[in-house]
PDB file of C-alpha atoms in Angstrom:
ATOM      1  CA  UNK A   1      97.394 -34.190  55.470  1.00  0.00           C
ATOM      2  CA  UNK A   2     100.330 -35.302  57.827  1.00  0.00           C
ATOM      3  CA  UNK A   3     103.307 -35.709  55.289  1.00  0.00           C
ATOM      4  CA  UNK A   4     107.005 -37.679  56.622  1.00  0.00           C
ATOM      5  CA  UNK A   5     109.515 -35.891  54.530  1.00  0.00           C
ATOM      6  CA  UNK A   6     112.509 -38.007  54.471  1.00  0.00           C
ATOM      7  CA  UNK A   7     116.010 -36.787  53.725  1.00  0.00           C
ATOM      8  CA  UNK A   8     118.685 -39.431  53.987  1.00  0.00           C
ATOM      9  CA  UNK A   9     121.530 -36.813  55.401  1.00  0.00           C
ATOM     10  CA  UNK A  10     121.439 -36.318  59.133  1.00  0.00           C
ATOM     11  CA  UNK A  11     118.535 -33.787  60.269  1.00  0.00           C
ATOM     12  CA  UNK A  12     121.042 -31.612  61.564  1.00  0.00           C
ATOM     13  CA  UNK A  13     122.130 -31.120  57.822  1.00  0.00           C
ATOM     14  CA  UNK A  14     118.430 -31.377  56.881  1.00  0.00           C
ATOM     15  CA  UNK A  15     117.073 -29.149  53.809  1.00  0.00           C
ATOM     16  CA  UNK A  16     114.156 -29.275  52.146  1.00  0.00           C
ATOM     17  CA  UNK A  17     114.287 -30.663  48.547  1.00  0.00           C
ATOM     18  CA  UNK A  18     110.849 -29.125  47.844  1.00  0.00           C
ATOM     19  CA  UNK A  19     110.186 -25.879  49.365  1.00  0.00           C
ATOM     20  CA  UNK A  20     106.407 -25.455  48.028  1.00  0.00           C
ATOM     21  CA  UNK A  21     106.280 -28.255  51.496  1.00  0.00           C
ATOM     22  CA  UNK A  22     106.577 -24.850  52.989  1.00  0.00           C
ATOM     23  CA  UNK A  23     103.226 -23.049  52.064  1.00  0.00           C
ATOM     24  CA  UNK A  24     100.924 -25.752  51.974  1.00  0.00           C
ATOM     25  CA  UNK A  25      98.713 -26.067  54.626  1.00  0.00           C
ATOM     26  CA  UNK A  26     100.327 -29.713  55.909  1.00  0.00           C
ATOM     27  CA  UNK A  27     101.690 -31.271  58.885  1.00  0.00           C
ATOM     28  CA  UNK A  28     104.897 -31.906  57.920  1.00  0.00           C
ATOM     29  CA  UNK A  29     107.351 -34.237  60.265  1.00  0.00           C
ATOM     30  CA  UNK A  30     111.325 -34.537  59.128  1.00  0.00           C
ATOM     31  CA  UNK A  31     112.376 -37.874  59.507  1.00  0.00           C
ATOM     32  CA  UNK A  32     116.290 -39.711  58.786  1.00  0.00           C
ATOM     33  CA  UNK A  33     116.515 -42.005  56.564  1.00  0.00           C
ATOM     34  CA  UNK A  34     117.614 -45.070  59.107  1.00  0.00           C
ATOM     35  CA  UNK A  35     115.360 -47.604  60.513  1.00  0.00           C
ATOM     36  CA  UNK A  36     115.801 -46.580  63.632  1.00  0.00           C
ATOM     37  CA  UNK A  37     114.909 -43.165  63.087  1.00  0.00           C
ATOM     38  CA  UNK A  38     111.358 -44.783  60.355  1.00  0.00           C
ATOM     39  CA  UNK A  39     110.356 -46.064  63.534  1.00  0.00           C
ATOM     40  CA  UNK A  40     110.618 -43.192  65.912  1.00  0.00           C
ATOM     41  CA  UNK A  41     108.248 -41.471  63.514  1.00  0.00           C
ATOM     42  CA  UNK A  42     105.012 -39.910  63.835  1.00  0.00           C
ATOM     43  CA  UNK A  43     102.111 -41.377  62.355  1.00  0.00           C
ATOM     44  CA  UNK A  44     101.223 -39.466  59.225  1.00  0.00           C
ATOM     45  CA  UNK A  45      99.014 -40.408  56.051  1.00  0.00           C
ATOM     46  CA  UNK A  46     102.295 -40.084  52.791  1.00  0.00           C
ATOM     47  CA  UNK A  47     106.097 -39.911  52.485  1.00  0.00           C
ATOM     48  CA  UNK A  48     107.962 -37.454  50.752  1.00  0.00           C
ATOM     49  CA  UNK A  49     111.722 -39.249  50.617  1.00  0.00           C
ATOM     50  CA  UNK A  50     114.183 -36.641  49.022  1.00  0.00           C
ATOM     51  CA  UNK A  51     116.544 -38.800  46.814  1.00  0.00           C
ATOM     52  CA  UNK A  52     117.290 -35.333  44.524  1.00  0.00           C
ATOM     53  CA  UNK A  53     121.575 -35.209  45.372  1.00  0.00           C
ATOM     54  CA  UNK A  54     121.675 -39.445  45.668  1.00  0.00           C
ATOM     55  CA  UNK A  55     119.754 -41.967  44.916  1.00  0.00           C
ATOM     56  CA  UNK A  56     120.887 -45.046  46.764  1.00  0.00           C
ATOM     57  CA  UNK A  57     118.218 -44.967  48.985  1.00  0.00           C
ATOM     58  CA  UNK A  58     114.964 -44.478  46.220  1.00  0.00           C
ATOM     59  CA  UNK A  59     115.396 -48.335  45.004  1.00  0.00           C
ATOM     60  CA  UNK A  60     115.111 -49.537  49.032  1.00  0.00           C
ATOM     61  CA  UNK A  61     113.135 -46.966  50.814  1.00  0.00           C
ATOM     62  CA  UNK A  62     109.393 -48.612  50.396  1.00  0.00           C
ATOM     63  CA  UNK A  63     110.567 -51.581  51.794  1.00  0.00           C
ATOM     64  CA  UNK A  64     112.735 -49.693  54.234  1.00  0.00           C
ATOM     65  CA  UNK A  65     109.248 -48.054  55.585  1.00  0.00           C
ATOM     66  CA  UNK A  66     107.197 -51.341  55.195  1.00  0.00           C
ATOM     67  CA  UNK A  67     110.323 -52.706  57.438  1.00  0.00           C
ATOM     68  CA  UNK A  68     109.853 -49.772  60.133  1.00  0.00           C
ATOM     69  CA  UNK A  69     106.291 -50.559  60.319  1.00  0.00           C
ATOM     70  CA  UNK A  70     104.995 -48.190  58.014  1.00  0.00           C
ATOM     71  CA  UNK A  71     102.465 -48.419  55.323  1.00  0.00           C
ATOM     72  CA  UNK A  72     102.734 -44.849  54.030  1.00  0.00           C
ATOM     73  CA  UNK A  73     102.738 -44.277  49.665  1.00  0.00           C
ATOM     74  CA  UNK A  74     105.780 -43.430  49.233  1.00  0.00           C
ATOM     75  CA  UNK A  75     106.339 -39.792  46.696  1.00  0.00           C
ATOM     76  CA  UNK A  76     109.968 -39.252  45.437  1.00  0.00           C
ATOM     77  CA  UNK A  77     111.816 -36.325  45.036  1.00  0.00           C
ATOM     78  CA  UNK A  78     114.388 -36.399  42.088  1.00  0.00           C
ATOM     79  CA  UNK A  79     116.309 -34.588  39.510  1.00  0.00           C
ATOM     80  CA  UNK A  80     115.324 -34.367  35.850  1.00  0.00           C
ATOM     81  CA  UNK A  81     117.898 -36.063  35.369  1.00  0.00           C
ATOM     82  CA  UNK A  82     117.843 -38.657  37.918  1.00  0.00           C
ATOM     83  CA  UNK A  83     114.727 -39.476  36.551  1.00  0.00           C
ATOM     84  CA  UNK A  84     115.799 -42.510  33.603  1.00  0.00           C
ATOM     85  CA  UNK A  85     116.809 -44.295  36.530  1.00  0.00           C
ATOM     86  CA  UNK A  86     113.350 -44.600  37.948  1.00  0.00           C
ATOM     87  CA  UNK A  87     111.417 -47.627  37.665  1.00  0.00           C
ATOM     88  CA  UNK A  88     108.091 -49.691  39.037  1.00  0.00           C
ATOM     89  CA  UNK A  89     109.450 -52.173  41.117  1.00  0.00           C
ATOM     90  CA  UNK A  90     110.704 -49.308  43.736  1.00  0.00           C
ATOM     91  CA  UNK A  91     107.312 -48.952  44.898  1.00  0.00           C
ATOM     92  CA  UNK A  92     106.789 -44.923  44.622  1.00  0.00           C
ATOM     93  CA  UNK A  93     103.439 -44.298  44.194  1.00  0.00           C
ATOM     94  CA  UNK A  94     104.842 -40.768  42.305  1.00  0.00           C
ATOM     95  CA  UNK A  95     107.133 -38.633  41.789  1.00  0.00           C
ATOM     96  CA  UNK A  96     108.172 -35.217  41.629  1.00  0.00           C
ATOM     97  CA  UNK A  97     110.820 -32.578  40.827  1.00  0.00           C
ATOM     98  CA  UNK A  98     112.515 -30.367  43.225  1.00  0.00           C
ATOM     99  CA  UNK A  99     111.207 -27.289  41.530  1.00  0.00           C
ATOM    100  CA  UNK A 100     106.971 -28.324  41.316  1.00  0.00           C
ATOM    101  CA  UNK A 101     104.755 -25.793  42.754  1.00  0.00           C
ATOM    102  CA  UNK A 102     102.952 -26.141  45.414  1.00  0.00           C
ATOM    103  CA  UNK A 103      99.599 -26.617  43.814  1.00  0.00           C
ATOM    104  CA  UNK A 104     101.384 -29.791  42.031  1.00  0.00           C
ATOM    105  CA  UNK A 105     102.176 -31.375  44.764  1.00  0.00           C
ATOM    106  CA  UNK A 106      99.469 -30.754  46.962  1.00  0.00           C
ATOM    107  CA  UNK A 107      97.073 -32.446  43.936  1.00  0.00           C
ATOM    108  CA  UNK A 108     100.437 -35.332  43.470  1.00  0.00           C
ATOM    109  CA  UNK A 109     100.552 -35.784  47.345  1.00  0.00           C
ATOM    110  CA  UNK A 110      96.605 -36.326  47.630  1.00  0.00           C
ATOM    111  CA  UNK A 111      96.588 -39.141  44.618  1.00  0.00           C
ATOM    112  CA  UNK A 112      99.356 -40.570  45.990  1.00  0.00           C
ATOM    113  CA  UNK A 113      97.297 -42.031  49.139  1.00  0.00           C
ATOM    114  CA  UNK A 114      94.570 -43.993  46.646  1.00  0.00           C
ATOM    115  CA  UNK A 115      98.248 -46.354  47.269  1.00  0.00           C
ATOM    116  CA  UNK A 116      97.347 -45.883  51.260  1.00  0.00           C
ATOM    117  CA  UNK A 117      97.152 -49.349  53.334  1.00  0.00           C
ATOM    118  CA  UNK A 118      93.500 -50.028  53.694  1.00  0.00           C
ATOM    119  CA  UNK A 119      93.871 -49.776  57.650  1.00  0.00           C
ATOM    120  CA  UNK A 120      92.046 -53.314  59.462  1.00  0.00           C
ATOM    121  CA  UNK A 121      88.538 -51.650  60.822  1.00  0.00           C
ATOM    122  CA  UNK A 122      85.522 -53.189  62.126  1.00  0.00           C
ATOM    123  CA  UNK A 123      81.961 -52.860  60.713  1.00  0.00           C
ATOM    124  CA  UNK A 124      81.596 -50.158  63.501  1.00  0.00           C
ATOM    125  CA  UNK A 125      83.948 -47.619  62.056  1.00  0.00           C
ATOM    126  CA  UNK A 126      83.738 -45.727  58.837  1.00  0.00           C
ATOM    127  CA  UNK A 127      86.518 -43.732  57.472  1.00  0.00           C
ATOM    128  CA  UNK A 128      86.863 -41.261  55.187  1.00  0.00           C
ATOM    129  CA  UNK A 129      89.824 -39.356  54.277  1.00  0.00           C
ATOM    130  CA  UNK A 130      91.278 -37.890  57.596  1.00  0.00           C
ATOM    131  CA  UNK A 131      87.142 -38.335  58.967  1.00  0.00           C
ATOM    132  CA  UNK A 132      86.326 -41.546  61.411  1.00  0.00           C
ATOM    133  CA  UNK A 133      82.810 -42.583  62.366  1.00  0.00           C
ATOM    134  CA  UNK A 134      82.891 -44.226  64.970  1.00  0.00           C
ATOM    135  CA  UNK A 135      78.939 -46.023  66.176  1.00  0.00           C
ATOM    136  CA  UNK A 136      80.382 -47.964  68.791  1.00  0.00           C
ATOM    137  CA  UNK A 137      81.395 -45.073  70.602  1.00  0.00           C
ATOM    138  CA  UNK A 138      79.616 -42.077  68.765  1.00  0.00           C
ATOM    139  CA  UNK A 139      82.356 -40.129  68.857  1.00  0.00           C
ATOM    140  CA  UNK A 140      83.821 -38.311  65.501  1.00  0.00           C
ATOM    141  CA  UNK A 141      87.398 -37.482  65.169  1.00  0.00           C
ATOM    142  CA  UNK A 142      89.295 -35.041  61.848  1.00  0.00           C
ATOM    143  CA  UNK A 143      92.880 -36.038  61.108  1.00  0.00           C
ATOM    144  CA  UNK A 144      93.222 -37.562  64.798  1.00  0.00           C
ATOM    145  CA  UNK A 145      91.428 -34.614  66.917  1.00  0.00           C
ATOM    146  CA  UNK A 146      88.007 -35.293  68.319  1.00  0.00           C
ATOM    147  CA  UNK A 147      85.169 -33.462  67.243  1.00  0.00           C
ATOM    148  CA  UNK A 148      82.183 -32.399  69.969  1.00  0.00           C
ATOM    149  CA  UNK A 149      78.637 -32.971  68.149  1.00  0.00           C
ATOM    150  CA  UNK A 150      75.656 -33.210  69.123  1.00  0.00           C
ATOM    151  CA  UNK A 151      73.214 -36.508  68.338  1.00  0.00           C
ATOM    152  CA  UNK A 152      71.543 -35.062  65.535  1.00  0.00           C
ATOM    153  CA  UNK A 153      74.904 -34.358  64.141  1.00  0.00           C
ATOM    154  CA  UNK A 154      76.341 -37.371  64.740  1.00  0.00           C
ATOM    155  CA  UNK A 155      73.508 -39.425  63.069  1.00  0.00           C
ATOM    156  CA  UNK A 156      73.031 -36.668  60.280  1.00  0.00           C
ATOM    157  CA  UNK A 157      76.847 -36.909  59.330  1.00  0.00           C
ATOM    158  CA  UNK A 158      77.204 -40.500  59.645  1.00  0.00           C
ATOM    159  CA  UNK A 159      74.116 -40.860  57.220  1.00  0.00           C
ATOM    160  CA  UNK A 160      75.738 -38.157  54.628  1.00  0.00           C
ATOM    161  CA  UNK A 161      79.063 -39.976  55.372  1.00  0.00           C
ATOM    162  CA  UNK A 162      77.889 -43.893  54.198  1.00  0.00           C
ATOM    163  CA  UNK A 163      75.816 -42.532  51.503  1.00  0.00           C
ATOM    164  CA  UNK A 164      78.625 -40.643  49.627  1.00  0.00           C
ATOM    165  CA  UNK A 165      78.124 -38.193  46.575  1.00  0.00           C
ATOM    166  CA  UNK A 166      73.886 -39.071  46.932  1.00  0.00           C
ATOM    167  CA  UNK A 167      71.446 -36.323  46.499  1.00  0.00           C
ATOM    168  CA  UNK A 168      69.009 -36.171  50.165  1.00  0.00           C
ATOM    169  CA  UNK A 169      65.723 -33.607  49.980  1.00  0.00           C
ATOM    170  CA  UNK A 170      65.435 -32.172  53.547  1.00  0.00           C
ATOM    171  CA  UNK A 171      62.912 -34.536  53.505  1.00  0.00           C
ATOM    172  CA  UNK A 172      63.872 -36.834  52.840  1.00  0.00           C
ATOM    173  CA  UNK A 173      67.045 -36.392  55.739  1.00  0.00           C
ATOM    174  CA  UNK A 174      64.043 -35.854  58.035  1.00  0.00           C
ATOM    175  CA  UNK A 175      62.871 -38.844  57.259  1.00  0.00           C
ATOM    176  CA  UNK A 176      65.936 -40.781  57.811  1.00  0.00           C
ATOM    177  CA  UNK A 177      67.812 -38.705  61.270  1.00  0.00           C
ATOM    178  CA  UNK A 178      65.000 -37.573  62.771  1.00  0.00           C
ATOM    179  CA  UNK A 179      62.800 -40.369  62.491  1.00  0.00           C
ATOM    180  CA  UNK A 180      58.670 -40.651  60.825  1.00  0.00           C
ATOM    181  CA  UNK A 181      57.099 -39.055  64.610  1.00  0.00           C
ATOM    182  CA  UNK A 182      58.854 -35.623  64.239  1.00  0.00           C
ATOM    183  CA  UNK A 183      56.785 -32.656  63.531  1.00  0.00           C
ATOM    184  CA  UNK A 184      59.283 -29.817  62.619  1.00  0.00           C
ATOM    185  CA  UNK A 185      60.264 -28.172  59.995  1.00  0.00           C
ATOM    186  CA  UNK A 186      62.799 -29.035  57.001  1.00  0.00           C
ATOM    187  CA  UNK A 187      65.044 -25.692  58.775  1.00  0.00           C
ATOM    188  CA  UNK A 188      65.629 -27.904  61.247  1.00  0.00           C
ATOM    189  CA  UNK A 189      67.925 -29.204  58.305  1.00  0.00           C
ATOM    190  CA  UNK A 190      69.795 -26.612  57.411  1.00  0.00           C
ATOM    191  CA  UNK A 191      70.198 -25.240  60.453  1.00  0.00           C
ATOM    192  CA  UNK A 192      72.577 -28.746  61.753  1.00  0.00           C
ATOM    193  CA  UNK A 193      74.149 -29.014  58.705  1.00  0.00           C
ATOM    194  CA  UNK A 194      75.473 -25.314  59.261  1.00  0.00           C
ATOM    195  CA  UNK A 195      76.543 -26.501  62.653  1.00  0.00           C
ATOM    196  CA  UNK A 196      78.262 -29.455  60.862  1.00  0.00           C
ATOM    197  CA  UNK A 197      80.188 -27.583  58.538  1.00  0.00           C
ATOM    198  CA  UNK A 198      81.027 -24.828  61.284  1.00  0.00           C
ATOM    199  CA  UNK A 199      82.729 -28.211  63.499  1.00  0.00           C
ATOM    200  CA  UNK A 200      84.662 -29.978  60.514  1.00  0.00           C
ATOM    201  CA  UNK A 201      86.326 -26.307  59.670  1.00  0.00           C
ATOM    202  CA  UNK A 202      88.752 -25.225  56.381  1.00  0.00           C
ATOM    203  CA  UNK A 203      88.826 -27.725  54.349  1.00  0.00           C
ATOM    204  CA  UNK A 204      86.459 -30.060  54.764  1.00  0.00           C
ATOM    205  CA  UNK A 205      83.656 -28.749  55.268  1.00  0.00           C
ATOM    206  CA  UNK A 206      82.742 -28.084  51.689  1.00  0.00           C
ATOM    207  CA  UNK A 207      81.955 -32.096  51.600  1.00  0.00           C
ATOM    208  CA  UNK A 208      78.299 -31.701  52.681  1.00  0.00           C
ATOM    209  CA  UNK A 209      77.524 -29.781  49.532  1.00  0.00           C
ATOM    210  CA  UNK A 210      74.188 -27.888  49.053  1.00  0.00           C
ATOM    211  CA  UNK A 211      71.999 -28.711  46.131  1.00  0.00           C
ATOM    212  CA  UNK A 212      69.942 -25.407  44.954  1.00  0.00           C
ATOM    213  CA  UNK A 213      66.632 -26.652  45.703  1.00  0.00           C
ATOM    214  CA  UNK A 214      66.833 -29.516  46.458  1.00  0.00           C
ATOM    215  CA  UNK A 215      68.717 -30.715  49.080  1.00  0.00           C
ATOM    216  CA  UNK A 216      72.510 -31.852  50.334  1.00  0.00           C
ATOM    217  CA  UNK A 217      74.750 -34.707  49.841  1.00  0.00           C
ATOM    218  CA  UNK A 218      78.530 -35.422  50.996  1.00  0.00           C
ATOM    219  CA  UNK A 219      81.390 -36.195  48.342  1.00  0.00           C
ATOM    220  CA  UNK A 220      85.242 -35.285  49.980  1.00  0.00           C
ATOM    221  CA  UNK A 221      87.020 -35.786  46.201  1.00  0.00           C
ATOM    222  CA  UNK A 222      85.123 -33.023  45.270  1.00  0.00           C
ATOM    223  CA  UNK A 223      86.315 -31.076  48.429  1.00  0.00           C
ATOM    224  CA  UNK A 224      89.772 -31.483  48.630  1.00  0.00           C
ATOM    225  CA  UNK A 225      89.496 -30.615  44.694  1.00  0.00           C
ATOM    226  CA  UNK A 226      87.994 -27.707  45.482  1.00  0.00           C
ATOM    227  CA  UNK A 227      90.578 -26.718  48.377  1.00  0.00           C
ATOM    228  CA  UNK A 228      93.604 -27.140  46.382  1.00  0.00           C
TER     229      UNK A 228
END
Protein backbone atom coordinates (compact mmCIF):
# COMPACT_ATOMS: atom_id res chain seq x y z
CA UNK A 1 0.00 0.00 0.00
CA UNK A 2 1.28 3.48 -0.92
CA UNK A 3 0.60 6.14 1.70
CA UNK A 4 0.86 9.91 1.23
CA UNK A 5 1.68 11.40 4.63
CA UNK A 6 0.79 15.11 4.64
CA UNK A 7 1.90 17.61 7.24
CA UNK A 8 1.23 21.36 7.46
CA UNK A 9 4.76 21.84 8.80
CA UNK A 10 7.68 22.41 6.39
CA UNK A 11 9.18 19.09 5.36
CA UNK A 12 12.51 20.14 6.86
CA UNK A 13 10.79 20.21 10.26
CA UNK A 14 8.42 17.33 9.59
CA UNK A 15 8.19 14.60 12.19
CA UNK A 16 5.69 11.78 11.61
CA UNK A 17 2.90 12.01 14.18
CA UNK A 18 2.04 8.34 13.71
CA UNK A 19 5.00 6.17 14.65
CA UNK A 20 3.18 3.01 13.59
CA UNK A 21 3.62 3.97 9.92
CA UNK A 22 7.35 3.36 10.28
CA UNK A 23 6.96 -0.28 11.31
CA UNK A 24 4.33 -1.35 8.78
CA UNK A 25 5.26 -2.75 5.34
CA UNK A 26 4.08 0.39 3.57
CA UNK A 27 5.54 2.71 0.97
CA UNK A 28 5.25 6.10 2.69
CA UNK A 29 5.75 9.38 0.81
CA UNK A 30 5.81 12.75 2.58
CA UNK A 31 4.36 16.02 1.33
CA UNK A 32 3.52 19.45 2.62
CA UNK A 33 -0.07 20.68 2.69
CA UNK A 34 0.27 23.45 0.10
CA UNK A 35 -1.36 22.93 -3.29
CA UNK A 36 1.92 23.00 -5.29
CA UNK A 37 3.46 20.37 -2.99
CA UNK A 38 0.41 18.14 -3.27
CA UNK A 39 0.44 18.47 -7.05
CA UNK A 40 4.03 17.15 -7.04
CA UNK A 41 3.15 14.18 -4.85
CA UNK A 42 3.52 10.67 -6.32
CA UNK A 43 0.60 8.34 -6.98
CA UNK A 44 -0.62 6.75 -3.76
CA UNK A 45 -3.53 4.69 -2.45
CA UNK A 46 -4.50 6.67 0.65
CA UNK A 47 -3.62 10.03 2.23
CA UNK A 48 -2.87 10.56 5.91
CA UNK A 49 -3.01 14.13 7.22
CA UNK A 50 -1.33 15.18 10.46
CA UNK A 51 -3.71 17.52 12.30
CA UNK A 52 -2.33 16.86 15.76
CA UNK A 53 -0.89 20.32 16.32
CA UNK A 54 -3.00 22.49 14.00
CA UNK A 55 -6.67 21.95 13.12
CA UNK A 56 -6.78 24.95 10.79
CA UNK A 57 -6.19 22.85 7.68
CA UNK A 58 -8.35 19.89 8.74
CA UNK A 59 -11.79 21.02 7.42
CA UNK A 60 -10.36 21.81 3.98
CA UNK A 61 -7.79 19.05 3.37
CA UNK A 62 -10.12 16.74 1.43
CA UNK A 63 -11.07 19.62 -0.87
CA UNK A 64 -7.41 20.51 -1.27
CA UNK A 65 -6.60 16.95 -2.31
CA UNK A 66 -9.31 17.10 -4.96
CA UNK A 67 -8.00 20.44 -6.21
CA UNK A 68 -4.56 18.85 -6.57
CA UNK A 69 -6.05 16.07 -8.67
CA UNK A 70 -5.57 13.45 -5.95
CA UNK A 71 -8.71 11.33 -5.60
CA UNK A 72 -7.45 9.69 -2.42
CA UNK A 73 -9.40 8.62 0.66
CA UNK A 74 -8.24 10.76 3.58
CA UNK A 75 -7.38 9.51 7.06
CA UNK A 76 -6.76 12.23 9.63
CA UNK A 77 -4.50 12.00 12.66
CA UNK A 78 -5.92 14.02 15.53
CA UNK A 79 -5.18 14.37 19.21
CA UNK A 80 -7.97 13.03 21.38
CA UNK A 81 -8.71 16.56 22.57
CA UNK A 82 -9.45 17.63 18.99
CA UNK A 83 -11.90 14.86 18.09
CA UNK A 84 -14.84 16.88 19.38
CA UNK A 85 -14.30 19.29 16.46
CA UNK A 86 -14.38 16.53 13.80
CA UNK A 87 -17.25 16.88 11.35
CA UNK A 88 -18.66 14.71 8.56
CA UNK A 89 -18.50 17.64 6.15
CA UNK A 90 -14.71 17.42 6.25
CA UNK A 91 -14.85 14.51 3.80
CA UNK A 92 -12.58 12.35 5.93
CA UNK A 93 -12.74 8.55 5.59
CA UNK A 94 -11.48 7.85 9.12
CA UNK A 95 -9.61 9.26 12.10
CA UNK A 96 -6.59 7.98 14.03
CA UNK A 97 -5.01 8.93 17.34
CA UNK A 98 -1.22 9.48 17.38
CA UNK A 99 -0.99 6.57 19.83
CA UNK A 100 -2.72 4.08 17.51
CA UNK A 101 -0.81 0.82 17.20
CA UNK A 102 0.35 -0.84 13.95
CA UNK A 103 -2.55 -3.32 13.75
CA UNK A 104 -5.19 -0.60 14.11
CA UNK A 105 -3.42 1.72 11.65
CA UNK A 106 -3.10 -1.04 9.06
CA UNK A 107 -6.77 -2.00 9.39
CA UNK A 108 -8.07 1.58 9.19
CA UNK A 109 -5.93 2.43 6.18
CA UNK A 110 -7.16 -0.65 4.31
CA UNK A 111 -10.78 0.06 5.20
CA UNK A 112 -10.42 3.71 4.18
CA UNK A 113 -9.55 2.59 0.66
CA UNK A 114 -13.21 1.66 0.20
CA UNK A 115 -13.80 5.40 -0.29
CA UNK A 116 -11.27 5.70 -3.11
CA UNK A 117 -12.58 7.16 -6.34
CA UNK A 118 -12.97 4.30 -8.79
CA UNK A 119 -10.79 4.82 -11.88
CA UNK A 120 -12.41 4.96 -15.28
CA UNK A 121 -11.31 1.77 -16.95
CA UNK A 122 -12.28 -0.09 -20.05
CA UNK A 123 -13.91 -3.51 -20.11
CA UNK A 124 -10.55 -5.14 -20.84
CA UNK A 125 -9.13 -4.14 -17.45
CA UNK A 126 -9.78 -6.05 -14.24
CA UNK A 127 -8.66 -4.24 -11.08
CA UNK A 128 -8.63 -5.80 -7.62
CA UNK A 129 -6.73 -3.88 -4.98
CA UNK A 130 -3.26 -3.23 -6.42
CA UNK A 131 -3.64 -6.01 -9.00
CA UNK A 132 -4.40 -4.89 -12.58
CA UNK A 133 -5.08 -7.43 -15.32
CA UNK A 134 -5.09 -6.05 -18.86
CA UNK A 135 -6.64 -8.50 -21.33
CA UNK A 136 -5.78 -6.35 -24.34
CA UNK A 137 -2.04 -6.64 -23.76
CA UNK A 138 -1.98 -9.84 -21.67
CA UNK A 139 -0.13 -8.05 -18.91
CA UNK A 140 -0.50 -8.03 -15.13
CA UNK A 141 0.84 -5.43 -12.73
CA UNK A 142 0.88 -5.51 -8.94
CA UNK A 143 1.20 -2.13 -7.20
CA UNK A 144 2.49 -0.74 -10.48
CA UNK A 145 5.15 -3.43 -10.96
CA UNK A 146 4.81 -5.85 -13.92
CA UNK A 147 4.51 -9.58 -13.28
CA UNK A 148 6.14 -11.96 -15.75
CA UNK A 149 3.46 -14.58 -16.34
CA UNK A 150 3.14 -17.31 -18.92
CA UNK A 151 0.00 -17.38 -21.05
CA UNK A 152 -1.65 -20.10 -18.97
CA UNK A 153 -0.64 -18.42 -15.69
CA UNK A 154 -2.26 -15.24 -16.99
CA UNK A 155 -5.44 -17.06 -18.02
CA UNK A 156 -5.69 -18.92 -14.72
CA UNK A 157 -5.19 -15.79 -12.64
CA UNK A 158 -7.67 -13.83 -14.75
CA UNK A 159 -10.31 -16.53 -14.43
CA UNK A 160 -9.96 -16.80 -10.65
CA UNK A 161 -9.91 -13.02 -10.12
CA UNK A 162 -13.01 -12.51 -12.26
CA UNK A 163 -14.92 -14.98 -10.06
CA UNK A 164 -13.98 -13.85 -6.52
CA UNK A 165 -15.06 -16.11 -3.69
CA UNK A 166 -16.21 -18.91 -5.98
CA UNK A 167 -14.67 -22.34 -5.43
CA UNK A 168 -13.52 -24.24 -8.52
CA UNK A 169 -12.46 -27.86 -8.68
CA UNK A 170 -9.24 -28.67 -10.49
CA UNK A 171 -11.28 -30.35 -13.21
CA UNK A 172 -13.37 -27.20 -13.71
CA UNK A 173 -10.26 -25.05 -13.99
CA UNK A 174 -8.74 -27.46 -16.51
CA UNK A 175 -11.91 -27.23 -18.58
CA UNK A 176 -12.25 -23.43 -18.40
CA UNK A 177 -8.57 -22.45 -18.73
CA UNK A 178 -6.96 -25.31 -20.66
CA UNK A 179 -10.02 -26.35 -22.71
CA UNK A 180 -11.86 -29.54 -23.50
CA UNK A 181 -9.10 -30.94 -25.68
CA UNK A 182 -6.45 -30.86 -22.95
CA UNK A 183 -5.43 -34.37 -21.89
CA UNK A 184 -3.14 -33.52 -18.98
CA UNK A 185 -3.97 -34.36 -15.36
CA UNK A 186 -5.26 -32.07 -12.64
CA UNK A 187 -1.72 -31.87 -11.25
CA UNK A 188 -1.17 -29.21 -13.94
CA UNK A 189 -3.47 -26.86 -12.02
CA UNK A 190 -1.52 -27.34 -8.78
CA UNK A 191 1.76 -26.58 -10.53
CA UNK A 192 0.42 -23.37 -12.09
CA UNK A 193 -1.13 -22.22 -8.80
CA UNK A 194 2.18 -22.76 -7.03
CA UNK A 195 4.01 -20.71 -9.68
CA UNK A 196 1.38 -17.96 -9.53
CA UNK A 197 1.66 -17.67 -5.76
CA UNK A 198 5.44 -17.37 -6.01
CA UNK A 199 5.15 -14.58 -8.57
CA UNK A 200 2.42 -12.71 -6.67
CA UNK A 201 4.65 -12.65 -3.61
CA UNK A 202 4.09 -12.12 0.10
CA UNK A 203 0.89 -10.30 0.99
CA UNK A 204 -1.23 -11.39 -1.94
CA UNK A 205 -0.14 -14.96 -2.67
CA UNK A 206 -2.61 -16.21 -0.05
CA UNK A 207 -5.46 -14.64 -2.04
CA UNK A 208 -5.49 -17.90 -3.99
CA UNK A 209 -6.90 -20.19 -1.34
CA UNK A 210 -6.66 -23.96 -1.36
CA UNK A 211 -10.01 -25.52 -0.49
CA UNK A 212 -9.12 -28.91 0.93
CA UNK A 213 -10.32 -31.87 -1.14
CA UNK A 214 -12.01 -29.52 -3.62
CA UNK A 215 -9.85 -26.98 -5.45
CA UNK A 216 -9.15 -23.25 -5.34
CA UNK A 217 -10.82 -19.88 -4.90
CA UNK A 218 -9.63 -16.27 -5.09
CA UNK A 219 -10.43 -13.92 -2.19
CA UNK A 220 -8.20 -10.86 -1.83
CA UNK A 221 -10.16 -9.42 1.14
CA UNK A 222 -9.50 -12.49 3.29
CA UNK A 223 -5.85 -12.43 2.24
CA UNK A 224 -5.48 -8.83 3.43
CA UNK A 225 -7.06 -9.62 6.79
CA UNK A 226 -4.75 -12.59 7.29
CA UNK A 227 -1.68 -10.47 6.56
CA UNK A 228 -2.70 -7.76 9.06
